[in-house]
Amino acid sequence: KGFLPQPESQYGFPACVSFARLNCAEAKGKQTGTEFNFSDIILAVESGTTEQGNTFTRVCDWAHTGGAV
């Protein structure tokens, strides 16, 4: 529990996959001694999240090729 990032609101935007993906990266960073706070909303928009949400594959592919801010 000590490595979990701070809770963040999705502000009514269906971006749970983007939040989950970046929470994993932020937790890994804390575990290795580096703290990050990536932009969940930028990842959600850039990876093509719609009102129906997104897929884990699309979000992960975008994070891998486009990076995280």
GROMACS .gro file of C-alpha atoms in nm:
model
   69
    1LYS     CA    1   0.000   0.000   0.000
    2GLY     CA    2   0.295   0.232   0.054
    3PHE     CA    3   0.370   0.236  -0.317
    4LEU     CA    4   0.020   0.329  -0.436
    5PRO     CA    5  -0.019   0.672  -0.599
    6GLN     CA    6  -0.251   0.937  -0.458
    7PRO     CA    7  -0.619   0.881  -0.545
    8GLU     CA    8  -0.739   1.092  -0.839
    9SER     CA    9  -1.086   1.171  -0.968
   10GLN     CA   10  -1.184   1.083  -1.325
   11TYR     CA   11  -1.404   1.396  -1.336
   12GLY     CA   12  -1.686   1.202  -1.504
   13PHE     CA   13  -1.463   1.104  -1.797
   14PRO     CA   14  -1.466   0.726  -1.871
   15ALA     CA   15  -1.087   0.687  -1.853
   16CYS     CA   16  -1.051   0.404  -1.602
   17VAL     CA   17  -0.812   0.213  -1.830
   18SER     CA   18  -0.579   0.514  -1.865
   19PHE     CA   19  -0.588   0.575  -1.488
   20ALA     CA   20  -0.511   0.208  -1.421
   21ARG     CA   21  -0.222   0.201  -1.669
   22LEU     CA   22  -0.057   0.511  -1.528
   23ASN     CA   23  -0.123   0.406  -1.168
   24CYS     CA   24   0.087   0.096  -1.240
   25ALA     CA   25   0.371   0.310  -1.378
   26GLU     CA   26   0.350   0.556  -1.087
   27ALA     CA   27   0.349   0.273  -0.831
   28LYS     CA   28   0.652   0.112  -0.997
   29GLY     CA   29   0.828   0.448  -0.987
   30LYS     CA   30   0.757   0.488  -0.615
   31GLN     CA   31   0.881   0.135  -0.557
   32THR     CA   32   1.214   0.221  -0.720
   33GLY     CA   33   1.244   0.558  -0.544
   34THR     CA   34   1.123   0.795  -0.818
   35GLU     CA   35   0.784   0.965  -0.794
   36PHE     CA   36   0.587   1.050  -1.108
   37ASN     CA   37   0.243   1.203  -1.158
   38PHE     CA   38   0.158   1.139  -1.521
   39SER     CA   39  -0.141   1.303  -1.691
   40ASP     CA   40  -0.421   1.048  -1.705
   41ILE     CA   41  -0.645   1.274  -1.912
   42ILE     CA   42  -0.381   1.337  -2.182
   43LEU     CA   43  -0.327   0.961  -2.216
   44ALA     CA   44  -0.703   0.905  -2.233
   45VAL     CA   45  -0.755   1.164  -2.506
   46GLU     CA   46  -0.447   1.074  -2.711
   47SER     CA   47  -0.525   0.701  -2.703
   48GLY     CA   48  -0.876   0.760  -2.836
   49THR     CA   49  -1.095   0.711  -2.530
   50THR     CA   50  -1.463   0.765  -2.610
   51GLU     CA   51  -1.777   0.788  -2.399
   52GLN     CA   52  -1.781   0.406  -2.413
   53GLY     CA   53  -1.428   0.392  -2.271
   54ASN     CA   54  -1.119   0.231  -2.425
   55THR     CA   55  -0.932  -0.099  -2.436
   56PHE     CA   56  -0.627  -0.183  -2.231
   57THR     CA   57  -0.441  -0.274  -2.551
   58ARG     CA   58  -0.500   0.066  -2.715
   59VAL     CA   59  -0.403   0.258  -2.403
   60CYS     CA   60  -0.089   0.049  -2.345
   61ASP     CA   61   0.013   0.072  -2.711
   62TRP     CA   62  -0.023   0.451  -2.702
   63ALA     CA   63   0.169   0.479  -2.373
   64HIS     CA   64   0.446   0.265  -2.523
   65THR     CA   65   0.476   0.452  -2.855
   66GLY     CA   66   0.359   0.802  -2.758
   67GLY     CA   67   0.494   0.812  -2.406
   68ALA     CA   68   0.341   0.953  -2.093
   69VAL     CA   69   0.337   1.317  -1.989
   0.00000   0.00000   0.00000
